[in-house]
CSV table of C-alpha atoms in Angstrom, one decimal:
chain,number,residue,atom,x,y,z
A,117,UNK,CA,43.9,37.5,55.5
A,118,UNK,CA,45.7,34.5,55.7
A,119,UNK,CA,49.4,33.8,56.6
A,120,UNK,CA,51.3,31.1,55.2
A,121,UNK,CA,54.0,30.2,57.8
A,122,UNK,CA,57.7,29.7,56.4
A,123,UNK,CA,57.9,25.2,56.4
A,124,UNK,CA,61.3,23.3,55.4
A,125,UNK,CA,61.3,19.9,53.7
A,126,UNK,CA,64.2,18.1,54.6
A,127,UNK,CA,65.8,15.4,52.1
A,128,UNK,CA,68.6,13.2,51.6
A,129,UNK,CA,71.8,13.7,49.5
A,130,UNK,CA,70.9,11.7,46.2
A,131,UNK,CA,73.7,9.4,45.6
A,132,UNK,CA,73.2,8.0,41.8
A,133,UNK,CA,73.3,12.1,40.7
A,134,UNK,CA,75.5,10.3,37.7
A,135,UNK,CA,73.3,7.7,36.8
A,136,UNK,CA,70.5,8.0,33.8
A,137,UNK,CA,67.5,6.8,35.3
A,138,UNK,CA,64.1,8.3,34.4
A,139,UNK,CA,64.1,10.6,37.7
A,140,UNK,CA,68.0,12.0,37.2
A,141,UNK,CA,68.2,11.9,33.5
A,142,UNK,CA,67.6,15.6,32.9
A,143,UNK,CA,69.7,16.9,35.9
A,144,UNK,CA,72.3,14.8,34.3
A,145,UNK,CA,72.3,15.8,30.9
A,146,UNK,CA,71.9,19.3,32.6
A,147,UNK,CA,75.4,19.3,34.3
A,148,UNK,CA,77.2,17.6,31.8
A,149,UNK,CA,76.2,20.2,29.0
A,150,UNK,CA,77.3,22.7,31.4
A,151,UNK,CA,80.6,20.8,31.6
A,152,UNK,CA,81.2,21.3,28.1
A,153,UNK,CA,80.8,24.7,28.2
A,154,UNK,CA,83.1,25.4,30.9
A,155,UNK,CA,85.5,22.8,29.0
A,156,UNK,CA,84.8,25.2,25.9
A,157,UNK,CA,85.3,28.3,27.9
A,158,UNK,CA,89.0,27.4,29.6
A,159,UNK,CA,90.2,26.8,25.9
A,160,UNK,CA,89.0,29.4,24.4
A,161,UNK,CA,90.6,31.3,27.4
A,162,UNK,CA,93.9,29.4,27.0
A,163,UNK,CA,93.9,30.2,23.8
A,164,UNK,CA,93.6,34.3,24.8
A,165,UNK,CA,96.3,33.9,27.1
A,166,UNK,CA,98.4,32.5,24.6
A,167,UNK,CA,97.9,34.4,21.8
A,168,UNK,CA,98.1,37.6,24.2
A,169,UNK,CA,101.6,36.9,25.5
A,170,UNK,CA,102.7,35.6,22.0
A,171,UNK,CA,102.2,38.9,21.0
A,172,UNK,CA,102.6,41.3,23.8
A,173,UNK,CA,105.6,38.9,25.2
A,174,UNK,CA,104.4,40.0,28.7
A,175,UNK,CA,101.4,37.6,31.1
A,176,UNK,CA,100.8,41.2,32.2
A,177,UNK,CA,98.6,42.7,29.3
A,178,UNK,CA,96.4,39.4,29.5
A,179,UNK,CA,96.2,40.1,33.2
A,180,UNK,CA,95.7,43.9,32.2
A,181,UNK,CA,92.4,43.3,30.7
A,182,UNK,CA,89.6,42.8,33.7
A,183,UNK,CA,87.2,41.1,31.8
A,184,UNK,CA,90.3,38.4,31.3
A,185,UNK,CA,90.5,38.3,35.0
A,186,UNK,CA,86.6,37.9,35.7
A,187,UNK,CA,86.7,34.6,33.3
A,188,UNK,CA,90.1,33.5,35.5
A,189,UNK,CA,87.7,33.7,38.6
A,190,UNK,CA,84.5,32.5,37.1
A,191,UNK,CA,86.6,29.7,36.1
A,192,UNK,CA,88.8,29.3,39.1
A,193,UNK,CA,85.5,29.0,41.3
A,194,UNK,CA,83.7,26.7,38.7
A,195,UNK,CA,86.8,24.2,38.6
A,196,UNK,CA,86.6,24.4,42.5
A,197,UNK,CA,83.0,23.2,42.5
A,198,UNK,CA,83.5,20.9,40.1
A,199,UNK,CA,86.4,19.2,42.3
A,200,UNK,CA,85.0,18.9,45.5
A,201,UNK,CA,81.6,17.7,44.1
A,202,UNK,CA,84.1,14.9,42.1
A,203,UNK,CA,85.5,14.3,45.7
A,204,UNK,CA,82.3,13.6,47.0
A,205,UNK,CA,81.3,11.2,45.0
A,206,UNK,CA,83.7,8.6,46.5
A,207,UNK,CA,82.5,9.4,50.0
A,208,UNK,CA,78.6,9.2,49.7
A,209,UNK,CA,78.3,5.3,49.9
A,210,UNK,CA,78.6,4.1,53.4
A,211,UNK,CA,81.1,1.2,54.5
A,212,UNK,CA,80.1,-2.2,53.9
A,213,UNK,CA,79.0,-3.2,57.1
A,214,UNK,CA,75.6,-1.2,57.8
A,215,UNK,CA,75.1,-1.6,61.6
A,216,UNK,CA,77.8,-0.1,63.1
A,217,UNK,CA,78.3,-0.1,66.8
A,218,UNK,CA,79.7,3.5,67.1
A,219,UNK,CA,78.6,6.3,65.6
A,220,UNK,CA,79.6,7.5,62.1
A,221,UNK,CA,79.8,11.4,61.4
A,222,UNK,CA,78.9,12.8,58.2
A,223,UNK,CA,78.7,16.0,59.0
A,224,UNK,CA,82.3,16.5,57.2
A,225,UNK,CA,80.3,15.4,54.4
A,226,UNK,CA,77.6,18.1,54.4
A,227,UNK,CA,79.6,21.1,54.8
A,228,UNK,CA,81.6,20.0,51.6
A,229,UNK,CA,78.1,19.5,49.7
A,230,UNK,CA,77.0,23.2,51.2
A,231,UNK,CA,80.1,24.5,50.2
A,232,UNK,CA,80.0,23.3,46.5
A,233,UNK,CA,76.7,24.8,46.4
A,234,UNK,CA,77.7,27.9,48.0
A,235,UNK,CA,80.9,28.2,45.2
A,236,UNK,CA,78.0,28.0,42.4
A,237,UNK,CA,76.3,31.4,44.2
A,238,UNK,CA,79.7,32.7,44.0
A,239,UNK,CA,80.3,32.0,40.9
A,240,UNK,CA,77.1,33.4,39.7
A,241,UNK,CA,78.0,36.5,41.3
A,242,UNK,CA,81.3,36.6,39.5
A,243,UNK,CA,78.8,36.5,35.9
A,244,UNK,CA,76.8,39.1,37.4
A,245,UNK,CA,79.9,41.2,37.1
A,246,UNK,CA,80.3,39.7,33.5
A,247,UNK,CA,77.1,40.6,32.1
A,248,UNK,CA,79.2,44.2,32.3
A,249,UNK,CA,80.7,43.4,29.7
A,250,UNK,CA,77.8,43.2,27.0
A,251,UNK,CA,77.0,46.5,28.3
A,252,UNK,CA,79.5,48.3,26.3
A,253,UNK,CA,77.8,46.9,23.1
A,254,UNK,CA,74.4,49.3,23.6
A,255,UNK,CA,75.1,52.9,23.2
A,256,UNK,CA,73.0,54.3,26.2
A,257,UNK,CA,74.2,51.4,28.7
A,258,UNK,CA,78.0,52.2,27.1
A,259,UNK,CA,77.4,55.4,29.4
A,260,UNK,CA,76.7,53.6,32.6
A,261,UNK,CA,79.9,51.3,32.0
A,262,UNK,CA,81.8,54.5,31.5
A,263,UNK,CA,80.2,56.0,34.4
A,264,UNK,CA,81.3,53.0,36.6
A,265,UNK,CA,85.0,53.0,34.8
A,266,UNK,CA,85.4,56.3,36.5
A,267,UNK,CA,83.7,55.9,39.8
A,268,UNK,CA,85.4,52.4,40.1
A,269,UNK,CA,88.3,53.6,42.1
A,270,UNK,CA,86.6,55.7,44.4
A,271,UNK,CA,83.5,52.9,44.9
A,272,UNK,CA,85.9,50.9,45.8
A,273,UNK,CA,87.9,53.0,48.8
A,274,UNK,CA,84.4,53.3,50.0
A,275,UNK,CA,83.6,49.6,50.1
A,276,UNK,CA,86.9,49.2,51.8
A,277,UNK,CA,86.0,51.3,54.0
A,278,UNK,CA,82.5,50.1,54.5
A,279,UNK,CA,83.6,46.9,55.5
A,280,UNK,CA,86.4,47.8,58.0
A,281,UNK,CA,83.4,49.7,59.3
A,282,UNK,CA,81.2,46.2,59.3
A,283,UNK,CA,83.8,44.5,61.0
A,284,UNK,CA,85.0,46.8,63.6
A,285,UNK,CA,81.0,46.7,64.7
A,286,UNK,CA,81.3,42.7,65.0
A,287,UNK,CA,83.6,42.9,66.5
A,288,UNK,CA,82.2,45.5,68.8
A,289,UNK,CA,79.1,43.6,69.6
A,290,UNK,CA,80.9,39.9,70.2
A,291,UNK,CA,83.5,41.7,73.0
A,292,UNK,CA,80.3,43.2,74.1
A,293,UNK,CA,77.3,40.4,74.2
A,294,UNK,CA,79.7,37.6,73.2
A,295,UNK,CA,79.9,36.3,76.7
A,296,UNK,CA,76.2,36.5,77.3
A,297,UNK,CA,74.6,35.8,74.1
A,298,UNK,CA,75.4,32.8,71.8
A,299,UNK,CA,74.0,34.7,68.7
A,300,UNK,CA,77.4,36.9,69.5
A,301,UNK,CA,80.2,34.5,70.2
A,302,UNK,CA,81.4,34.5,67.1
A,303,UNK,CA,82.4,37.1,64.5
C-alpha cells in the first residue's frame, strides 16, 4: 500500500490578474462576468427595497423578510472582497528602485490577499444558506424548510450556547498550557 505524503507548492501573487494575456484571459473574463452578476443582483435588490418601503412605508418589512437579509450579507461580504482586492492592486508593484538596502515587508500585503480569499468562503457560506430558499419550491423539501422554520429558534439557543461552551474551553486550556505551550498562547 502506498502513501502519498501531504506536499505544498508555493507561488507568487500574479500581478497582471487584469490583463488579457493567453494565460489570464479566462480567469479574467471569469471575474468580470461574475461582476456583472453581483452588479445585477444589488439592483435588482435596490429595486426590492424600494418597492417594499414604497408600499409598506416602513425599511422594517424589507428587513422582515430573511431571505432579504441573506442577499444584504451575500452582498455586503461580496462588495468587501471586491474592495480590498481593488485596494490591492495599487500595492502589488514594488517601488521603483529594486535593490533596496533595508528590508521591505509585505506581509501587510498577504493577510489582505488571505483575507479577500477567506471573505469569498464566507460568502459562499452565506449562499449555502440561500440555496434554502429554492427549497420551498419542491413539495417534500417544503417540509424540511418548515421543519427548520420551527426548530430555528431553539437551534439557535443551542448554538449560542454551544459556542459559549467552545470558548469557555479556550479559554480554559490557554490559562492552563498557555504559558508552556505556544500552540495555547492564544485564544
Amino acid at each position: 500500500m502506498h502513501v502519498q505524503a501531504p506536499s505544498a507548492i508555493f507561488g507568487s501573487v500574479a500581478t497582471d490578474v487584469y490583463t488579457f494575456s493567453e494565460e489570464t484571459m479566462f480567469a479574467t473574463v471569469s471575474e468580470f462576468i461574475v461582476y456583472g452578476f453581483v452588479a445585477y443582483n444589488t439592483l435588482r435588490q435596490v429595486r426590492t427595497f424600494h418597492v417594499t418601503f414604497r408600499k409598506e412605508g416602513s425599511v422594517l418589512a424589507y428587513f422582515g423578510e430573511i431571505w432579504n437579509v441573506v442577499e444584504l450579507v451575500v452582498l455586503t461580504i461580496l462588495y468587501l472582497s471586491i474592495s480590498i482586492r481593488m485596494a490591492m492592486i495599487g500595492q502589488f508593484y514594488p517601488p521603483t528602485v529594486i535593490f533596496l538596502p533595508t528590508f521591505t515587508d509585505y506581509s501587510n500585503l498577504a493577510r489582505q490577499y488571505a483575507l479577500s480569499f477567506n471573505l469569498d468562503g464566507l460568502c459562499v457560506v452565506a449562499l449555502f444558506f440561500q440555496l434554502f430558499k429554492y427549497l420551498q419550491l419542491y413539495p417534500a423539501t417544503n417540509m424540511l424548510w418548515a421543519v427548520l422554520l420551527k426548530a430555528g429558534k431553539d437551534m439557535m439557543y443551542f448554538l449560542l450556547m454551544f459556542l459559549i461552551l467552545i470558548l469557555g474551553f479556550g479559554l480554559m486550556g490557554e490559562q492552563m498550557l498557555g504559558t508552556y505551550l505556544e500552540g495555547y498562547s492564544n485564544i
